[in-house]
Amino acid sequence: MLLSLTAIAMVAAFALAAINAVTKEPIAQAQEAKVQAAIKAVLPDFDKLEAQEIDGNNINVAYDAEGNMVGAAIEAGNDNGFGGHLQVMVGFDKDGNVYGYSILESHETPGLGAKAGEWFQKDGKGDIISVDHARPLTVKKDGGDVDAISGSTITSRAFLTAINDAYAIFTKINA
């Protein structure tokens, strides 16, 4: 019986290793395609991108044909969401206003925290697009100006923290 169980475990381990080897590259390519699509979605029209890294965060600074900066796409996230890690691609225009955002990774509750993908968009209930960053974005429950997702304040806080962190990185680009 010991030999049978050992043989089954070894076959299963080899099968899992083979599947991992086959799927590793397509998964990485799909993730990269998702990031590239997010960059294009969150930035104004641009002709050239320059990849940078500041404080461990991936940044793509966008330029027009004349070499003028038109904005930056910054990947930021944290582990404070209700479901854990929340990763966002945030696009800023040249003046530091939020131009757009895209959720890259979220483990939030479907129907509640998962609404962050639309809730904070332009014309959404918690619209943060083009909002001035004179002070950090916070939910109304915490004395801020942004409507939290109904029944999902923890996710809203995590999302806005990621946006604020991205803005802090954006200010280092212009420094």
Coordinates of N, CA and C in Angstrom, one line a residue, residues 25-93:
E25 N 4.1 30.5 -19.0 CA 4.3 31.6 -20.0 C 3.0 32.2 -20.4
P26 N 2.0 31.4 -20.8 CA 0.7 32.0 -21.2 C 0.1 32.9 -20.1
I27 N 0.2 32.5 -18.9 CA -0.3 33.3 -17.7 C 0.4 34.6 -17.6
A28 N 1.7 34.6 -17.8 CA 2.6 35.8 -17.7 C 2.2 36.7 -18.9
Q29 N 2.0 36.1 -20.1 CA 1.7 36.9 -21.2 C 0.3 37.6 -21.0
A30 N -0.7 36.8 -20.5 CA -2.0 37.4 -20.3 C -2.0 38.5 -19.2
Q31 N -1.2 38.4 -18.2 CA -1.0 39.4 -17.2 C -0.4 40.7 -17.8
E32 N 0.6 40.5 -18.6 CA 1.3 41.6 -19.3 C 0.3 42.3 -20.2
A33 N -0.5 41.6 -20.9 CA -1.5 42.2 -21.8 C -2.5 43.0 -21.0
K34 N -2.9 42.4 -19.9 CA -3.8 43.2 -19.0 C -3.3 44.5 -18.5
V35 N -2.0 44.5 -18.2 CA -1.3 45.7 -17.7 C -1.2 46.7 -18.8
Q36 N -0.8 46.3 -20.0 CA -0.7 47.2 -21.2 C -2.1 47.8 -21.6
A37 N -3.1 47.0 -21.5 CA -4.5 47.5 -21.8 C -4.9 48.5 -20.7
A38 N -4.5 48.2 -19.5 CA -4.9 49.2 -18.4 C -4.1 50.5 -18.6
I39 N -2.9 50.4 -19.0 CA -2.1 51.7 -19.2 C -2.8 52.5 -20.3
K40 N -3.2 51.9 -21.4 CA -3.8 52.6 -22.5 C -5.2 53.2 -22.1
A41 N -5.9 52.5 -21.2 CA -7.2 52.9 -20.8 C -7.2 54.1 -19.8
V42 N -6.1 54.2 -19.0 CA -6.1 55.2 -17.9 C -5.3 56.5 -18.3
L43 N -4.7 56.6 -19.5 CA -3.9 57.7 -19.9 C -4.6 58.5 -21.0
P44 N -4.3 59.8 -21.1 CA -4.7 60.6 -22.3 C -3.9 60.0 -23.5
D45 N -4.3 60.4 -24.7 CA -3.5 60.0 -25.9 C -2.1 60.3 -25.8
F46 N -1.2 59.4 -26.2 CA 0.2 59.6 -26.1 C 0.9 58.9 -27.2
D47 N 2.2 59.3 -27.5 CA 3.0 58.8 -28.6 C 4.1 57.9 -28.1
K48 N 4.5 58.1 -26.8 CA 5.7 57.3 -26.3 C 5.5 57.1 -24.8
L49 N 5.9 55.9 -24.4 CA 5.9 55.6 -23.0 C 7.3 55.3 -22.5
E50 N 7.6 55.7 -21.3 CA 8.9 55.5 -20.7 C 8.6 54.8 -19.3
A51 N 9.1 53.6 -19.2 CA 8.9 52.8 -18.0 C 9.9 53.2 -16.9
Q52 N 9.5 53.4 -15.7 CA 10.3 53.7 -14.6 C 9.9 52.9 -13.4
E53 N 10.7 53.0 -12.3 CA 10.3 52.4 -11.1 C 10.7 53.4 -10.0
I54 N 9.7 53.7 -9.1 CA 10.0 54.6 -8.0 C 9.4 53.9 -6.8
D55 N 10.2 53.7 -5.7 CA 9.8 53.1 -4.5 C 9.2 51.7 -4.7
G56 N 9.7 51.0 -5.7 CA 9.2 49.6 -5.9 C 7.9 49.6 -6.8
N57 N 7.4 50.7 -7.2 CA 6.2 50.8 -8.0 C 6.5 51.0 -9.5
N58 N 5.8 50.3 -10.3 CA 5.9 50.4 -11.8 C 5.2 51.6 -12.3
I59 N 5.9 52.4 -13.0 CA 5.4 53.7 -13.6 C 5.7 53.7 -15.0
N60 N 4.7 54.2 -15.8 CA 4.8 54.5 -17.2 C 4.5 55.9 -17.5
V61 N 5.5 56.7 -17.8 CA 5.3 58.1 -18.1 C 5.0 58.3 -19.6
A62 N 3.9 59.0 -19.9 CA 3.5 59.1 -21.3 C 3.9 60.5 -21.8
Y63 N 4.3 60.5 -23.1 CA 4.8 61.8 -23.7 C 4.0 61.9 -25.1
D64 N 3.9 63.1 -25.5 CA 3.3 63.4 -26.8 C 4.4 63.4 -27.9
A65 N 4.1 63.7 -29.1 CA 5.1 63.6 -30.2 C 6.3 64.6 -30.0
E66 N 6.0 65.7 -29.3 CA 7.0 66.7 -29.1 C 7.8 66.5 -27.8
G67 N 7.5 65.4 -27.1 CA 8.3 65.0 -25.9 C 7.8 65.7 -24.7
N68 N 6.6 66.2 -24.7 CA 6.0 66.8 -23.5 C 5.2 65.7 -22.7
M69 N 5.4 65.7 -21.4 CA 4.7 64.7 -20.6 C 3.2 65.0 -20.6
V70 N 2.4 64.0 -20.9 CA 1.0 64.1 -21.0 C 0.3 63.4 -19.8
G71 N 1.1 62.6 -19.1 CA 0.5 61.9 -17.9 C 1.4 60.7 -17.5
A72 N 0.9 60.0 -16.5 CA 1.7 58.8 -16.0 C 0.7 57.8 -15.5
A73 N 1.0 56.6 -15.8 CA 0.2 55.4 -15.3 C 1.0 54.8 -14.2
I74 N 0.5 54.6 -13.0 CA 1.2 54.1 -11.8 C 0.4 52.9 -11.3
E75 N 1.2 51.9 -11.0 CA 0.6 50.7 -10.4 C 0.8 50.8 -8.9
A76 N -0.3 50.7 -8.2 CA -0.2 50.8 -6.7 C -1.3 49.8 -6.1
G77 N -1.0 49.4 -4.9 CA -2.0 48.5 -4.3 C -1.7 48.4 -2.8
N78 N -2.5 47.7 -2.1 CA -2.3 47.4 -0.7 C -3.1 46.1 -0.3
D79 N -2.8 45.6 0.9 CA -3.5 44.4 1.4 C -4.6 44.7 2.3
N80 N -5.2 45.9 2.3 CA -6.2 46.4 3.3 C -7.6 46.2 2.8
G81 N -7.8 45.6 1.6 CA -9.2 45.4 1.1 C -9.9 44.3 2.0
F82 N -11.2 44.3 1.9 CA -11.9 43.3 2.7 C -11.5 41.9 2.3
G83 N -11.2 41.7 1.0 CA -10.8 40.3 0.5 C -9.3 40.2 0.4
G84 N -8.6 41.1 0.9 CA -7.1 41.1 0.9 C -6.5 42.1 -0.1
H85 N -5.6 41.6 -1.0 CA -4.9 42.5 -1.9 C -5.7 43.1 -2.9
L86 N -5.5 44.4 -3.2 CA -6.1 45.2 -4.2 C -5.1 45.9 -5.0
Q87 N -5.0 45.7 -6.3 CA -4.0 46.3 -7.1 C -4.7 47.1 -8.2
V88 N -4.2 48.4 -8.4 CA -4.9 49.3 -9.2 C -3.8 50.0 -10.2
M89 N -4.2 50.2 -11.4 CA -3.4 51.0 -12.3 C -4.1 52.4 -12.3
V90 N -3.4 53.4 -11.9 CA -4.0 54.8 -11.8 C -3.3 55.7 -12.9
G91 N -4.1 56.3 -13.7 CA -3.6 57.3 -14.7 C -3.8 58.7 -14.2
F92 N -2.7 59.5 -14.3 CA -2.8 60.9 -14.0 C -2.5 61.7 -15.2
D93 N -3.2 62.9 -15.4 CA -2.8 63.8 -16.4 C -1.6 64.5 -16.0

